Amino acid sequence: MSEPNTPENARKMEPVEEQPASAARRAFVRLGVGAVGAGYASAIGYPIYAYLATPAQRAAAAAAVTQTQLDGADKLPAGSAMMFRFGPKPALLIHHADGTWVAMTAVCTHLGCTVQYEAPENRIFCACHGGVYDARTGANVSGPPPKPLTQFRVEVTDGSIVISRA
Amino acid sequence: MAVSSYPEPEAKTAAKKGAGAALFRWVDERLGIEEILAFARHKTVPEHAHSFWYYWGGVSLFFFLVQVFSGVLLLVYYRPGVEAYESVRQITYDIRFGWLIRSTHSWAANLMVFAIFVHMFSVFFMKAYRRPREFGWWSGLALLGLTMVFGFSGYLLPMDDLAFFATKIGLEIPASMPVVGTLIADIVRGGPDVSEVTIQRFFALHVVVLPLVYVPLLFFHMWLVQRHGNAMPPAEEAKPEAERRTIPFFPDFFSRDMGMWLIALNVLAGLAALYPWQLGPQADPIAPAPLGIHPEWYFMSTFQILKAFGRWFPGEAGEVLGIGLFTLVLLLWAIIPLYDTRTHAGRRARAATWFGYFVLAGLIGTTIWGYWEI
């Protein structure tokens, strides 16, 4: 089209040949409606997302902890274990028969079940799919777990135990 | 879709190219979308001076959908029973945008009741209840009644002081019924007073029982609208057929309907965001009622009539007369399709219209009066 694309021209052309002007207008309207629609969708969608995501975001903030103190945990008898919470996740503190202390996350690396310490076999066992970990190092020994359990640093003081990220 | 339509008919869409059109054809061949669209395009809606009122049923439906959606979101954090107040406090002040979800639910509830009232009165004055639409009128009245029970039961759930006293007072109405009154009130309350037990059963009512009854009734109501089409007001019926105008349901009426939904959405969003619904102090069974306590506006008329009758006729007589009058008007209102049966404007038709004015003026008048006396 060599003619300038003015509204007058567009109107003049319409009956004969409605291609360029009305196609452009249609594209513009479509873009505008799409943009407004996207605006509404995000104005409704974002608050709903934030509303539903609040606990997950809080938990993520809680997971940022680097250490936790367990008062009275130093009384744990040798040859036994206890569960505790490290941030939002369960963790395992083991007092071995030889007097050493070990702490590690209790979330199985296979599918996220909580593992347990089995004193007679001196192993860490996951009841869900039979995963076995070494009770001293957390290394995955047998069964489906693909990775070892993450170890924590343990500091035994008089009256409490401080667990921190290794 | 019928077997004869295979291979594909020369439908409009068949000519279109591209992945979108191909997907549409794939779905259409299996589900018959084009058939539904053709039906919707073929269906017409009367177009006249009072067409504006046709959109209010749709607006009511829109607010109902908002209620379902925002209600499910509230259900994510709400805990009925002893923790009810604490959970609503968390939703309102702790969870991100919880205040907005709750405010939307409360405002949409009020707007839904308002839209249903507009819908009901427009149906009344357009005389859309006449043969063969009687069941539309009755199912609509039932839906309004259930909506008000929704409102009443939902109002208690936050268990703040206003919720507590509103429920206490509201349940005095069934309690004042002769013989069975106390029995019914005790069953509804779950004891002699409003407590966590009441919340638990109101919760079950609000989120399970009422939706189970409401949704099928709503479908019945809308199926009737589809079956009989939009009613014409008497003034349109009086015109010769050639002078009556119609518009296609799809896309003309449908797009206007969606335009009304968009307006409704904007009004709702504005109110919910700018006037967030408040949470009062936690209900305390031994604290005195807060000054200026009053019911929601859609119960104000009933409240004021009972209050006024109680003043004019002291003792039980006032309550009985007040409830009696209310029941009588409601009954007459419900049986209007059986009374005003003529298709042209006769004596009965005019009487029905005057009755409509009387009820509308009575509702508005007693509501204003009620607010005046707070």
Coordinates of C-alpha atoms in Angstrom, one line a residue:
Chain A
M1 CA 0.0 0.0 0.0
S2 CA 1.5 3.3 -1.1
E3 CA -1.3 5.3 0.5
P4 CA -0.8 6.6 4.0
N5 CA -2.6 4.5 6.5
T6 CA -5.0 7.1 7.9
P7 CA -8.4 6.3 9.4
E8 CA -10.0 8.1 6.4
N9 CA -8.2 5.9 4.0
A10 CA -9.0 2.8 6.0
R11 CA -12.6 3.6 5.9
K12 CA -12.5 4.4 2.2
M13 CA -10.8 1.1 1.5
E14 CA -13.1 -1.1 3.6
P15 CA -15.7 -2.1 1.1
V16 CA -13.3 -2.7 -1.7
E17 CA -10.4 -4.3 0.1
E18 CA -10.4 -4.7 3.9
Q19 CA -7.0 -6.4 4.2
P20 CA -4.2 -4.2 5.6
A21 CA -6.0 -1.7 7.9
S22 CA -8.5 -4.1 9.5
A23 CA -5.9 -6.9 9.8
A24 CA -3.6 -4.5 11.7
R25 CA -6.5 -3.3 13.8
R26 CA -7.5 -6.9 14.6
A27 CA -3.9 -7.8 15.6
F28 CA -3.8 -4.7 17.8
V29 CA -7.1 -5.5 19.5
R30 CA -6.0 -9.1 20.0
L31 CA -2.8 -8.0 21.5
G32 CA -4.6 -5.5 23.8
V33 CA -7.2 -8.0 24.9
G34 CA -4.4 -10.5 25.5
A35 CA -2.3 -8.0 27.6
V36 CA -5.3 -7.0 29.7
G37 CA -6.2 -10.7 30.2
A38 CA -2.7 -11.5 31.3
G39 CA -2.9 -8.5 33.7
Y40 CA -6.0 -9.9 35.3
A41 CA -4.6 -13.4 35.4
S42 CA -1.5 -12.3 37.2
A43 CA -3.4 -9.9 39.5
I44 CA -5.5 -12.9 40.6
G45 CA -2.9 -15.6 40.2
Y46 CA -0.1 -14.0 42.2
P47 CA -2.0 -13.5 45.5
I48 CA -3.3 -17.0 45.3
Y49 CA 0.2 -18.4 44.7
A50 CA 1.6 -16.3 47.6
Y51 CA -1.2 -17.4 49.8
L52 CA -0.7 -21.1 49.1
A53 CA 3.1 -20.8 49.2
T54 CA 3.3 -19.1 52.6
P55 CA 4.1 -22.2 54.7
A56 CA 6.6 -23.5 52.2
Q57 CA 8.4 -20.2 52.2
R58 CA 8.4 -20.1 56.0
A59 CA 9.8 -23.6 56.1
A60 CA 12.5 -22.6 53.6
A61 CA 13.4 -19.7 55.9
A62 CA 13.5 -22.1 58.9
A63 CA 15.7 -24.5 56.9
A64 CA 18.3 -21.8 56.8
V65 CA 19.3 -22.5 60.4
T66 CA 22.9 -23.5 60.9
Q67 CA 22.7 -24.9 64.4
T68 CA 20.4 -26.2 67.1
Q69 CA 20.8 -26.9 70.8
L70 CA 19.4 -29.9 72.4
D71 CA 19.1 -29.4 76.2
G72 CA 19.6 -32.5 78.3
A73 CA 20.5 -34.6 75.2
D74 CA 23.9 -35.4 76.8
K75 CA 22.0 -37.8 79.1
L76 CA 21.2 -40.0 76.2
P77 CA 22.4 -43.5 77.2
A78 CA 25.2 -45.1 75.1
G79 CA 24.0 -47.5 72.5
S80 CA 20.8 -45.6 71.8
A81 CA 19.5 -42.8 69.6
M82 CA 17.0 -39.9 69.6
M83 CA 15.1 -38.0 66.9
F84 CA 15.3 -34.2 66.8
R85 CA 14.3 -31.4 64.5
F86 CA 17.0 -29.6 62.6
G87 CA 15.1 -26.6 61.0
P88 CA 11.9 -28.1 59.6
K89 CA 13.4 -31.6 59.0
P90 CA 13.8 -34.6 61.2
A91 CA 17.3 -35.6 62.3
L92 CA 19.0 -38.4 64.2
L93 CA 21.4 -38.2 67.1
I94 CA 23.2 -41.5 68.0
H95 CA 25.2 -42.2 71.1
H96 CA 27.4 -45.2 70.2
A97 CA 28.3 -47.9 72.7
D98 CA 31.9 -46.7 72.5
G99 CA 30.9 -43.3 73.7
T100 CA 31.2 -41.4 70.4
W101 CA 28.4 -39.1 69.2
V102 CA 27.1 -38.9 65.6
A103 CA 24.3 -36.8 64.2
M104 CA 22.9 -36.8 60.7
T105 CA 19.8 -35.9 58.8
A106 CA 17.0 -38.6 59.1
V107 CA 15.5 -38.0 55.7
C108 CA 16.2 -41.0 53.4
T109 CA 17.9 -40.0 50.2
H110 CA 15.7 -42.4 48.2
L111 CA 12.2 -41.1 48.6
G112 CA 12.2 -38.9 51.7
C113 CA 10.9 -41.3 54.4
T114 CA 12.2 -40.8 57.9
V115 CA 14.9 -43.4 58.8
Q116 CA 15.5 -45.0 62.2
Y117 CA 18.5 -46.3 64.2
E118 CA 18.4 -50.0 64.9
A119 CA 20.6 -50.7 67.9
P120 CA 21.0 -54.5 67.7
E121 CA 22.3 -54.3 64.1
N122 CA 24.0 -51.0 64.7
R123 CA 22.6 -49.6 61.4
I124 CA 20.3 -47.0 60.1
F125 CA 17.3 -48.5 58.4
C126 CA 14.5 -47.0 56.2
A127 CA 11.3 -49.0 56.7
C128 CA 9.8 -47.7 53.4
H129 CA 11.9 -49.6 50.9
G130 CA 14.6 -51.3 53.0
G131 CA 17.4 -48.8 52.6
V132 CA 20.4 -49.3 55.0
Y133 CA 22.9 -46.7 56.0
D134 CA 26.1 -47.0 58.1
A135 CA 25.4 -45.8 61.7
R136 CA 28.8 -44.0 62.0
T137 CA 29.3 -42.3 58.6
G138 CA 25.8 -42.3 57.2
A139 CA 27.1 -44.0 54.0
N140 CA 24.4 -45.8 52.0
V141 CA 25.3 -49.5 52.5
S142 CA 22.5 -51.4 50.7
G143 CA 19.0 -51.0 49.3
P144 CA 17.8 -48.2 47.0
P145 CA 19.3 -45.1 48.6
P146 CA 21.5 -43.3 46.0
K147 CA 23.4 -41.0 48.4
P148 CA 24.7 -41.0 52.0
L149 CA 22.9 -39.2 54.8
T150 CA 24.3 -35.7 55.5
Q151 CA 26.3 -35.6 58.7
F152 CA 26.2 -32.8 61.3
R153 CA 28.9 -31.6 63.7
V154 CA 28.2 -32.6 67.3
E155 CA 29.5 -30.7 70.3
V156 CA 28.8 -32.2 73.7
T157 CA 28.8 -29.8 76.6
D158 CA 27.7 -30.2 80.1
G159 CA 23.9 -30.2 80.1
S160 CA 23.3 -29.9 76.3
I161 CA 24.4 -30.9 72.9
V162 CA 24.9 -28.4 70.0
I163 CA 24.3 -29.7 66.5
S164 CA 25.6 -27.6 63.6
R165 CA 26.1 -27.9 59.9
A166 CA 29.3 -29.7 59.1
Chain B
M1 CA -21.5 -36.3 16.8
A2 CA -23.4 -38.5 14.4
V3 CA -21.7 -41.1 12.2
S4 CA -23.0 -39.4 9.1
S5 CA -20.8 -36.4 9.8
Y6 CA -17.7 -38.5 9.1
P7 CA -15.6 -37.6 7.1
E8 CA -15.6 -34.1 8.4
P9 CA -18.4 -31.7 7.5
E10 CA -17.8 -28.5 5.7
A11 CA -17.8 -26.6 8.9
K12 CA -16.3 -23.1 9.3
T13 CA -13.5 -24.5 11.3
A14 CA -12.7 -27.2 8.9
A15 CA -11.3 -24.7 6.5
K16 CA -8.9 -23.2 9.1
K17 CA -5.3 -24.3 9.1
G18 CA -2.7 -24.5 11.8
A19 CA -2.0 -26.6 14.9
G20 CA -4.8 -24.9 16.9
A21 CA -7.4 -25.6 14.3
A22 CA -6.2 -29.2 13.9
L23 CA -6.4 -29.7 17.7
F24 CA -9.9 -28.2 17.7
R25 CA -11.0 -30.6 14.9
W26 CA -9.5 -33.5 16.8
V27 CA -11.5 -32.6 19.9
D28 CA -14.6 -31.5 18.0
E29 CA -14.8 -34.8 16.1
R30 CA -14.9 -36.6 19.5
L31 CA -17.0 -34.3 21.6
G32 CA -19.1 -32.3 19.1
I33 CA -18.0 -28.8 20.2
E34 CA -19.1 -27.3 16.9
E35 CA -22.6 -28.8 17.5
I36 CA -22.9 -27.0 20.9
L37 CA -21.6 -23.8 19.4
A38 CA -24.0 -24.0 16.5
F39 CA -26.8 -24.6 19.0
A40 CA -25.6 -21.6 21.1
R41 CA -25.5 -19.4 17.9
H42 CA -29.0 -20.6 17.0
K43 CA -30.4 -19.8 20.4
T44 CA -31.8 -16.3 20.7
V45 CA -32.5 -13.9 23.6
P46 CA -35.2 -11.2 23.5
E47 CA -33.9 -7.7 23.2
H48 CA -36.0 -4.8 24.6
A49 CA -36.0 -1.9 27.0
H50 CA -35.7 -4.2 30.1
S51 CA -33.0 -6.5 28.8
F52 CA -30.6 -5.2 31.3
W53 CA -32.3 -7.2 34.0
Y54 CA -31.5 -10.5 32.2
Y55 CA -27.9 -10.3 33.3
W56 CA -28.5 -10.5 37.1
G57 CA -29.0 -14.2 37.2
G58 CA -25.6 -14.5 35.5
V59 CA -24.1 -12.1 38.0
S60 CA -25.4 -14.1 40.9
L61 CA -23.8 -17.2 39.3
F62 CA -20.5 -15.4 38.9
F63 CA -20.5 -14.5 42.6
F64 CA -21.4 -18.1 43.5
L65 CA -18.4 -19.3 41.5
V66 CA -16.2 -16.8 43.3
Q67 CA -17.5 -18.2 46.6
V68 CA -16.7 -21.8 45.6
F69 CA -13.2 -20.8 44.6
S70 CA -12.3 -18.4 47.5
G71 CA -14.0 -20.8 49.9
V72 CA -11.8 -23.7 48.9
L73 CA -8.8 -21.4 49.4
L74 CA -9.9 -20.5 52.9
L75 CA -10.4 -24.2 53.6
V76 CA -6.7 -24.6 53.1
Y77 CA -5.9 -22.8 56.4
Y78 CA -9.2 -22.7 58.3
R79 CA -9.6 -25.0 61.3
P80 CA -13.1 -25.4 62.8
G81 CA -13.6 -26.0 66.5
V82 CA -11.5 -24.6 69.3
E83 CA -8.9 -23.1 67.0
A84 CA -11.4 -21.4 64.7
Y85 CA -10.6 -17.9 65.8
E86 CA -6.9 -18.4 65.8
S87 CA -6.9 -19.9 62.3
V88 CA -8.9 -17.0 60.9
R89 CA -6.5 -14.6 62.7
Q90 CA -3.7 -16.3 60.9
I91 CA -5.4 -16.1 57.6
T92 CA -6.2 -12.4 58.1
Y93 CA -2.9 -11.2 59.6
D94 CA -0.3 -13.9 59.0
I95 CA -0.6 -15.7 55.8
R96 CA 0.3 -13.6 52.8
F97 CA -2.7 -12.2 51.0
G98 CA -4.9 -14.2 53.4
W99 CA -6.8 -11.0 54.2
L100 CA -7.6 -10.5 50.5
I101 CA -8.9 -14.1 50.1
R102 CA -11.1 -13.7 53.2
S103 CA -12.2 -10.2 52.2
T104 CA -13.1 -11.5 48.7
H105 CA -15.2 -14.3 50.2
S106 CA -17.0 -12.0 52.6
W107 CA -17.7 -9.3 50.0
A108 CA -18.7 -11.8 47.3
A109 CA -21.1 -13.3 49.8
N110 CA -22.8 -9.9 50.3
L111 CA -22.7 -9.1 46.6
M112 CA -24.2 -12.5 45.7
V113 CA -27.1 -12.0 48.1
F114 CA -27.6 -8.5 46.5
A115 CA -27.5 -9.8 43.0
I116 CA -30.0 -12.6 43.8
F117 CA -32.4 -10.0 45.3
V118 CA -32.1 -7.8 42.1
H119 CA -32.6 -11.0 40.0
M120 CA -35.6 -12.0 42.0
F121 CA -37.3 -8.6 41.9
S122 CA -36.6 -8.2 38.2
V123 CA -38.2 -11.6 37.6
F124 CA -41.1 -10.6 39.7
F125 CA -41.8 -7.3 38.0
M126 CA -41.2 -8.8 34.5
K127 CA -43.7 -11.5 35.6
A128 CA -41.3 -14.2 34.4
Y129 CA -42.7 -16.6 37.0
R130 CA -45.8 -17.2 34.9
R131 CA -46.6 -20.5 33.1
P132 CA -44.5 -22.5 32.3
R133 CA -41.8 -21.0 34.5
E134 CA -43.3 -21.7 38.0
F135 CA -40.5 -24.2 38.9
G136 CA -37.9 -21.6 37.9
W137 CA -39.5 -19.2 40.5
W138 CA -39.7 -21.8 43.2
S139 CA -36.2 -23.2 42.7
G140 CA -34.9 -19.6 42.6
L141 CA -36.6 -18.9 46.0
A142 CA -35.1 -22.1 47.4
L143 CA -31.7 -21.0 46.1
L144 CA -32.1 -17.6 47.8
G145 CA -33.1 -19.3 51.1
L146 CA -30.1 -21.6 50.9
T147 CA -27.9 -18.6 50.1
M148 CA -29.1 -16.9 53.3
V149 CA -28.4 -20.1 55.3
F150 CA -24.9 -20.1 53.6
G151 CA -24.5 -16.5 54.8
F152 CA -25.7 -17.2 58.3
S153 CA -23.6 -20.4 58.8
G154 CA -20.5 -18.8 57.3
Y155 CA -20.8 -15.7 59.5
L156 CA -20.2 -17.8 62.7
L157 CA -17.1 -19.5 61.4
P158 CA -14.5 -16.8 62.4
M159 CA -15.9 -17.0 66.0
D160 CA -15.2 -13.3 66.8
D161 CA -17.6 -11.4 69.1
L162 CA -20.0 -10.3 66.3
A163 CA -20.2 -13.8 64.9
F164 CA -20.9 -15.2 68.3
F165 CA -23.8 -12.8 69.1
A166 CA -25.2 -12.8 65.6
T167 CA -25.5 -16.6 65.7
K168 CA -26.9 -16.4 69.3
I169 CA -29.6 -14.0 68.3
G170 CA -30.3 -15.6 64.9
L171 CA -31.0 -19.0 66.6
E172 CA -33.5 -17.3 69.0
I173 CA -35.9 -17.2 66.0
P174 CA -36.3 -20.9 65.6
A175 CA -36.1 -21.2 69.4
S176 CA -39.2 -19.0 69.7
M177 CA -41.3 -21.4 67.6
P178 CA -44.0 -23.1 69.7
V179 CA -43.4 -26.6 71.1
V180 CA -40.5 -27.7 68.9
G181 CA -38.6 -24.5 69.0
T182 CA -36.1 -25.2 71.8
L183 CA -35.5 -28.7 70.5
I184 CA -34.6 -27.4 67.0
A185 CA -32.4 -24.7 68.4
D186 CA -30.6 -27.1 70.7
I187 CA -29.9 -29.5 67.8
V188 CA -28.6 -26.7 65.6
R189 CA -26.5 -25.2 68.3
G190 CA -25.3 -28.5 69.7
G191 CA -26.2 -27.5 73.2
P192 CA -27.8 -24.7 75.1
D193 CA -25.3 -22.1 74.0
V194 CA -23.2 -21.2 70.9
S195 CA -19.8 -22.9 71.3
E196 CA -17.0 -24.7 69.4
V197 CA -19.5 -27.5 69.0
T198 CA -21.8 -25.1 67.1
I199 CA -18.8 -24.0 64.9
Q200 CA -18.1 -27.6 64.0
R201 CA -21.7 -28.3 62.8
F202 CA -22.0 -25.0 61.1
F203 CA -18.8 -25.8 59.3
A204 CA -20.1 -29.1 58.1
L205 CA -23.3 -27.4 57.0
H206 CA -21.5 -24.6 55.2
V207 CA -18.9 -26.6 53.3
V208 CA -20.6 -30.0 52.8
V209 CA -24.3 -30.1 53.3
L210 CA -25.3 -26.8 51.7
P211 CA -23.1 -27.2 48.5
L212 CA -24.5 -30.7 48.1
V213 CA -28.0 -29.4 48.0
Y214 CA -27.2 -26.1 46.3
V215 CA -25.3 -27.3 43.2
P216 CA -28.0 -29.7 41.9
L217 CA -30.7 -27.2 42.6
L218 CA -28.7 -24.5 40.7
F219 CA -28.3 -26.9 37.7
F220 CA -32.0 -27.6 37.8
H221 CA -32.7 -23.8 37.9
M222 CA -30.4 -23.2 34.9
W223 CA -31.7 -26.2 33.0
L224 CA -35.2 -24.6 33.3
V225 CA -33.9 -21.3 31.9
Q226 CA -32.4 -23.2 29.0
R227 CA -35.6 -25.2 28.5
H228 CA -38.0 -22.3 28.5
G229 CA -35.7 -19.5 27.3
N230 CA -35.7 -15.9 28.7
A231 CA -39.2 -14.7 29.6
M232 CA -40.6 -11.6 27.9
P233 CA -42.2 -9.0 30.0
P234 CA -45.9 -8.4 29.3
A235 CA -45.2 -5.2 27.4
E236 CA -43.1 -7.2 24.9
E237 CA -45.7 -10.0 24.7
A238 CA -48.3 -7.4 23.8
K239 CA -46.3 -6.4 20.7
P240 CA -46.9 -8.2 17.4
E241 CA -44.3 -10.8 16.6
A242 CA -42.7 -8.7 13.8
E243 CA -41.9 -5.9 16.2
R244 CA -40.1 -8.1 18.7
R245 CA -36.3 -8.1 18.5
T246 CA -33.9 -10.8 19.5
I247 CA -30.2 -11.2 19.6
P248 CA -28.2 -14.5 19.2
F249 CA -27.2 -16.0 22.5
F250 CA -23.7 -16.7 21.1
P251 CA -21.7 -14.6 20.7
D252 CA -23.9 -11.4 21.3
F253 CA -25.7 -12.2 24.6
F254 CA -22.8 -14.3 25.9
S255 CA -20.2 -11.6 25.4
R256 CA -22.4 -9.0 27.2
D257 CA -22.9 -11.5 30.0
M258 CA -19.1 -11.8 30.2
G259 CA -18.9 -8.0 30.2
M260 CA -21.2 -8.0 33.2
W261 CA -19.0 -10.6 34.9
L262 CA -16.0 -8.4 34.3
I263 CA -17.8 -5.4 35.9
A264 CA -18.8 -7.6 38.8
L265 CA -15.2 -8.8 39.2
N266 CA -13.9 -5.2 39.2
V267 CA -16.5 -4.1 41.8
L268 CA -15.6 -7.1 43.9
A269 CA -11.9 -6.6 43.6
G270 CA -12.2 -2.9 44.5
L271 CA -14.4 -3.5 47.6
A272 CA -12.3 -6.5 48.8
A273 CA -9.0 -4.6 48.5
L274 CA -10.1 -1.1 49.6
Y275 CA -12.4 -2.2 52.4
P276 CA -10.9 -5.4 53.8
W277 CA -13.2 -7.4 56.0
Q278 CA -12.3 -6.9 59.7
L279 CA -11.9 -9.5 62.4
G280 CA -13.2 -8.5 65.8
P281 CA -12.0 -9.7 69.2
Q282 CA -12.3 -13.4 70.0
A283 CA -15.8 -14.4 71.2
D284 CA -16.1 -14.6 75.0
P285 CA -19.2 -16.4 76.2
I286 CA -19.3 -14.3 79.4
A287 CA -18.6 -10.9 77.9
P288 CA -21.5 -8.5 77.3
A289 CA -22.7 -8.0 73.7
P290 CA -20.8 -5.1 72.0
L291 CA -22.8 -1.9 71.6
G292 CA -24.5 -1.3 68.2
I293 CA -24.5 -5.0 67.3
H294 CA -26.7 -5.6 64.4
P295 CA -27.3 -8.4 61.8
E296 CA -26.0 -8.4 58.3
W297 CA -28.1 -6.2 56.0
Y298 CA -29.9 -9.0 54.4
F299 CA -31.3 -10.1 57.8
M300 CA -31.9 -6.5 58.9
S301 CA -35.5 -6.3 57.7
T302 CA -36.5 -9.5 59.6
F303 CA -34.6 -8.3 62.6
Q304 CA -36.3 -4.9 62.6
I305 CA -39.8 -6.3 62.1
L306 CA -39.3 -8.7 65.0
K307 CA -38.0 -5.9 67.1
A308 CA -40.9 -3.5 66.2
F309 CA -43.5 -6.2 66.9
G310 CA -41.8 -7.0 70.2
R311 CA -42.2 -3.3 71.1
W312 CA -45.8 -3.0 70.0
F313 CA -47.0 -6.3 71.5
P314 CA -44.9 -7.1 74.6
G315 CA -44.2 -10.7 75.5
E316 CA -44.6 -13.8 73.3
A317 CA -47.4 -12.2 71.2
G318 CA -44.9 -9.8 69.5
E319 CA -42.7 -12.6 68.3
V320 CA -45.5 -14.8 67.2
L321 CA -47.1 -11.9 65.3
G322 CA -43.8 -10.8 63.7
I323 CA -42.9 -14.3 62.5
G324 CA -46.5 -14.9 61.5
L325 CA -46.5 -11.7 59.3
F326 CA -43.2 -12.7 57.8
T327 CA -44.3 -16.2 57.0
L328 CA -47.5 -15.0 55.4
V329 CA -45.8 -12.5 53.1
L330 CA -43.2 -15.2 52.2
L331 CA -46.0 -17.7 51.4
L332 CA -47.9 -15.2 49.2
W333 CA -44.6 -14.3 47.5
A334 CA -43.9 -18.0 46.8
I335 CA -47.4 -18.8 45.4
I336 CA -47.6 -15.7 43.1
P337 CA -47.3 -17.8 39.9
L338 CA -50.5 -19.6 40.9
Y339 CA -52.3 -16.3 41.5
D340 CA -51.1 -14.1 38.7
T341 CA -51.7 -16.6 35.8
R342 CA -52.9 -14.3 33.1
T343 CA -50.7 -13.5 30.2
H344 CA -52.1 -10.1 29.6
A345 CA -52.4 -7.2 32.2
G346 CA -55.6 -8.0 34.1
R347 CA -56.8 -7.1 37.6
R348 CA -54.8 -9.9 39.2
A349 CA -51.7 -9.0 37.3
R350 CA -51.9 -5.4 38.6
A351 CA -52.6 -6.7 42.1
A352 CA -49.4 -8.8 41.8
T353 CA -47.4 -5.8 40.7
W354 CA -48.7 -3.8 43.7
F355 CA -47.8 -6.6 46.0
G356 CA -44.3 -6.5 44.5
Y357 CA -44.0 -2.8 45.3
F358 CA -45.3 -3.4 48.8
V359 CA -42.8 -6.1 49.5
L360 CA -39.9 -4.2 47.9
A361 CA -40.8 -1.0 49.8
G362 CA -41.3 -3.0 53.0
L363 CA -37.9 -4.7 52.7
I364 CA -36.1 -1.4 52.0
G365 CA -38.1 0.6 54.5
T366 CA -37.6 -1.8 57.4
T367 CA -33.9 -2.2 56.5
I368 CA -33.3 1.6 56.6
W369 CA -35.4 1.8 59.8
G370 CA -33.3 -0.9 61.3
Y371 CA -30.0 0.9 60.5
W372 CA -31.6 4.2 61.7
E373 CA -32.2 2.7 65.2
I374 CA -28.7 1.2 65.7

